[in-house]
Amino acid sequence: MDTLDALFKEWSIGGICFRLLMATVAGVIIGMDREYKNKGAGVKTHALVSIGAAMAMILNEYVLRNYPASNTDLTRLGAQVISGIGFLGVGTIIVTGRNEVKGLTTAAGLWACAIIGLSAGIGFFEGTIIAQIFVIFVLRVLEPVDKHLRTQAKDFDLYVEFSDVQSIKAFLMDVRKKGVEITNFNVFKEKHGAAALAATMTMKVPHHGEKGKYISYLQTVEGISYVHEI
């Protein structure tokens, strides 16, 4: 470990190659998780982000070593990488015509990948490895926990498409009968698909664990053509 740490911090061709290799490995491993789940940003995108971030920190160190009188701020390029990665993150977040928001986890993963790349580029061996482990832990191990918490939640936001006004009235009556609370109810004309009207709302079921059953029930109700949690 001491030998690897020394190589990681060494200012030489070998040391620079090792830093870039570590950044590439981190990007590939994180990208494999996103690729496996068929997300927009996969192995190549994450690897390139990590390599680019690492190179920014290597360039910082190069300037500091070769132009010591320039009073270069070693954190400036890194800060620009952190703020600049936003353009990729925004590109992975999609809001569909049916108010579905997708890509938030991938965007956060890209941002974390850039930080890990900066860590590799400056030669922080321990931080690079530890951060990579934590990111993979969050993406892989915490996913079932996240899903469980979502299924057990009593409060949730819903997007529903209706065939006509009468269907909305019947829906509201049914909600009251089943003891489900509804707030923030907004109706608008649907521009996508065959439905005439759509609505977004916040709902609260009486007991934990009932959310999935209630959403499944709504999908079978006459006059409702589409139901999706947002």
Coordinates of C-alpha atoms in Angstrom, one line a residue:
M1 CA 0.0 0.0 0.0
D2 CA 2.9 2.4 0.9
T3 CA 4.5 1.7 -2.5
L4 CA 1.2 2.4 -4.4
D5 CA 0.7 5.6 -2.3
A6 CA 4.2 6.8 -3.1
L7 CA 3.7 6.1 -6.8
F8 CA 0.4 7.9 -6.7
K9 CA 1.9 11.0 -5.3
E10 CA 5.1 10.8 -7.4
W11 CA 5.5 13.6 -10.0
S12 CA 6.7 11.5 -13.0
I13 CA 5.3 9.9 -16.1
G14 CA 4.6 6.7 -14.2
G15 CA 2.9 8.6 -11.4
I16 CA 0.8 10.6 -13.8
C17 CA -0.2 7.5 -15.7
F18 CA -1.2 5.8 -12.4
R19 CA -3.3 8.7 -11.4
L20 CA -5.1 8.7 -14.7
L21 CA -5.5 4.9 -14.5
M22 CA -7.1 5.2 -11.1
A23 CA -9.5 7.9 -12.3
T24 CA -10.4 5.7 -15.3
V25 CA -11.1 2.7 -13.1
A26 CA -13.3 4.7 -10.8
G27 CA -15.3 6.1 -13.8
V28 CA -15.6 2.7 -15.4
I29 CA -16.9 1.0 -12.2
I30 CA -19.4 3.7 -11.4
G31 CA -20.4 3.8 -15.1
M32 CA -21.0 0.1 -15.2
D33 CA -23.7 0.4 -12.6
R34 CA -25.5 3.0 -14.7
E35 CA -24.9 1.0 -17.9
Y36 CA -26.3 -2.1 -16.3
K37 CA -29.5 -0.2 -15.5
N38 CA -29.7 1.2 -19.1
K39 CA -29.2 4.9 -18.1
G40 CA -28.2 7.7 -20.4
A41 CA -24.7 8.2 -19.1
G42 CA -22.7 4.9 -19.0
V43 CA -19.2 3.6 -18.8
K44 CA -17.6 5.9 -21.4
T45 CA -19.3 9.1 -20.1
H46 CA -18.3 8.4 -16.5
A47 CA -14.8 7.4 -17.5
L48 CA -14.2 10.5 -19.6
V49 CA -15.6 12.8 -16.8
S50 CA -13.3 11.2 -14.3
I51 CA -10.2 11.3 -16.6
G52 CA -10.9 15.0 -17.5
A53 CA -11.3 16.0 -13.8
A54 CA -8.1 14.1 -12.9
M55 CA -6.2 15.9 -15.7
A56 CA -7.4 19.2 -14.5
M57 CA -5.8 18.6 -11.1
I58 CA -2.6 17.3 -12.7
L59 CA -2.5 20.4 -14.8
N60 CA -2.9 22.5 -11.6
E61 CA 0.1 20.7 -10.1
Y62 CA 2.1 21.1 -13.3
V63 CA 1.6 24.9 -13.3
L64 CA 2.4 25.1 -9.6
R65 CA 5.7 23.1 -10.0
N66 CA 6.9 24.9 -13.2
Y67 CA 5.7 28.4 -12.5
P68 CA 6.1 28.9 -8.8
A69 CA 6.1 32.7 -9.1
S70 CA 2.7 32.8 -10.7
N71 CA 0.7 32.6 -7.5
T72 CA -1.6 30.1 -9.0
D73 CA -4.6 29.0 -7.0
L74 CA -4.4 25.2 -6.9
T75 CA -8.1 24.9 -6.3
R76 CA -9.3 27.1 -9.2
L77 CA -9.4 24.5 -12.0
G78 CA -11.0 22.0 -9.7
A79 CA -13.7 24.4 -8.7
Q80 CA -14.4 25.0 -12.4
V81 CA -14.7 21.3 -13.0
I82 CA -17.2 21.0 -10.1
S83 CA -19.4 23.8 -11.5
G84 CA -18.9 22.9 -15.1
I85 CA -20.0 19.3 -14.7
G86 CA -23.5 20.6 -14.4
F87 CA -24.0 20.7 -18.2
L88 CA -23.7 16.9 -18.3
G89 CA -25.9 16.4 -15.2
V90 CA -28.7 18.5 -16.7
G91 CA -28.5 16.5 -19.9
T92 CA -29.2 13.3 -18.0
I93 CA -32.3 14.7 -16.2
I94 CA -35.4 14.2 -18.2
V95 CA -38.9 15.5 -17.5
T96 CA -41.3 13.6 -19.8
G97 CA -44.6 14.8 -21.1
R98 CA -46.3 12.9 -18.3
N99 CA -44.4 14.8 -15.6
E100 CA -42.0 11.9 -14.9
V101 CA -38.6 13.0 -13.7
K102 CA -35.7 10.7 -14.5
G103 CA -32.0 10.8 -14.3
L104 CA -31.4 12.4 -10.9
T105 CA -29.3 9.6 -9.6
T106 CA -27.2 9.5 -12.8
A107 CA -26.6 13.2 -12.6
A108 CA -25.5 12.9 -9.0
G109 CA -23.3 10.0 -9.9
L110 CA -21.6 12.1 -12.6
W111 CA -20.9 14.9 -10.2
A112 CA -19.5 12.4 -7.6
C113 CA -17.4 10.8 -10.4
A114 CA -15.9 14.2 -11.2
I115 CA -14.9 14.8 -7.6
I116 CA -13.3 11.4 -7.4
G117 CA -11.4 12.2 -10.6
L118 CA -10.1 15.4 -9.0
S119 CA -9.0 13.4 -6.0
A120 CA -7.1 11.0 -8.3
G121 CA -5.6 13.8 -10.2
I122 CA -4.1 15.5 -7.1
G123 CA -2.7 12.2 -5.9
F124 CA -5.0 11.5 -3.0
F125 CA -4.9 7.7 -3.2
E126 CA -6.8 6.9 0.0
G127 CA -9.6 9.4 -0.8
T128 CA -10.0 8.1 -4.3
I129 CA -10.5 4.5 -3.2
I130 CA -12.7 5.3 -0.2
A131 CA -15.0 7.6 -2.1
Q132 CA -15.4 5.1 -4.9
I133 CA -16.4 2.4 -2.4
F134 CA -19.0 4.7 -0.9
V135 CA -20.4 5.7 -4.2
I136 CA -20.8 2.0 -5.3
F137 CA -22.4 1.3 -1.9
V138 CA -25.0 4.0 -2.4
L139 CA -25.8 2.9 -6.0
R140 CA -26.0 -0.8 -5.3
V141 CA -26.6 -1.5 -1.7
L142 CA -29.0 1.3 -0.8
E143 CA -31.2 0.9 -3.9
P144 CA -33.4 -1.8 -2.2
V145 CA -33.6 0.3 0.9
D146 CA -34.7 3.3 -1.2
K147 CA -37.4 1.2 -2.9
H148 CA -38.6 -0.2 0.4
L149 CA -39.0 3.3 1.9
R150 CA -40.9 4.4 -1.1
T151 CA -43.3 1.5 -0.9
Q152 CA -43.9 2.1 2.8
A153 CA -44.5 5.9 2.4
K154 CA -48.0 7.1 3.2
D155 CA -47.6 10.4 1.3
F156 CA -46.9 10.4 -2.4
D157 CA -47.4 12.5 -5.6
L158 CA -49.4 11.1 -8.4
Y159 CA -50.1 11.8 -12.1
V160 CA -53.4 10.5 -13.5
E161 CA -55.0 10.7 -16.9
F162 CA -58.8 10.7 -17.2
S163 CA -61.1 10.1 -20.2
D164 CA -63.5 13.0 -19.2
V165 CA -64.8 15.3 -16.5
Q166 CA -67.2 12.6 -15.1
S167 CA -64.2 10.3 -14.5
I168 CA -62.6 12.9 -12.4
K169 CA -65.7 13.3 -10.3
A170 CA -66.0 9.6 -9.8
F171 CA -62.4 9.4 -8.9
L172 CA -62.7 12.1 -6.2
M173 CA -65.8 10.3 -4.7
D174 CA -63.9 7.0 -4.6
V175 CA -60.9 8.6 -2.9
R176 CA -63.1 9.9 -0.1
K177 CA -64.8 6.6 0.4
K178 CA -61.5 4.8 0.8
G179 CA -60.3 7.3 3.4
V180 CA -57.5 8.6 1.2
E181 CA -56.5 12.3 1.7
I182 CA -55.9 14.4 -1.4
T183 CA -54.2 17.8 -1.7
N184 CA -52.6 20.0 -4.4
F185 CA -55.1 18.7 -6.9
N186 CA -54.3 20.3 -10.3
V187 CA -56.3 19.5 -13.5
F188 CA -55.1 20.3 -17.0
K189 CA -55.7 19.3 -20.6
E190 CA -53.5 16.4 -21.7
K191 CA -51.5 17.0 -24.9
H192 CA -50.0 13.5 -25.1
G193 CA -51.9 10.3 -25.7
A194 CA -55.6 9.7 -26.0
A195 CA -56.6 11.0 -22.6
A196 CA -58.7 14.3 -22.5
L197 CA -57.7 15.5 -19.1
A198 CA -54.8 14.9 -16.6
A199 CA -54.2 15.8 -13.0
T200 CA -51.3 15.9 -10.6
M201 CA -52.0 15.6 -6.9
T202 CA -50.5 14.7 -3.5
M203 CA -52.2 11.7 -1.8
K204 CA -52.0 10.1 1.7
V205 CA -53.2 6.6 2.3
P206 CA -54.4 5.6 5.8
H207 CA -51.7 3.0 6.5
H208 CA -48.0 2.3 5.6
G209 CA -47.6 -0.2 2.8
E210 CA -50.9 0.6 1.1
K211 CA -49.5 2.9 -1.5
G212 CA -48.7 0.2 -4.1
K213 CA -52.0 -1.5 -3.7
Y214 CA -53.9 1.7 -4.1
I215 CA -52.0 2.7 -7.3
S216 CA -52.6 -0.8 -8.7
Y217 CA -56.3 -0.4 -7.9
L218 CA -56.5 3.0 -9.7
Q219 CA -55.0 1.4 -12.8
T220 CA -58.1 -0.8 -13.1
V221 CA -60.7 1.9 -12.5
E222 CA -62.9 2.7 -15.5
G223 CA -62.2 6.2 -16.9
I224 CA -58.6 6.3 -15.8
S225 CA -56.2 5.5 -18.7
Y226 CA -52.8 6.1 -17.0
V227 CA -51.4 6.3 -13.4
H228 CA -47.9 7.1 -12.4
E229 CA -46.1 8.1 -9.2
I230 CA -44.0 11.3 -9.7

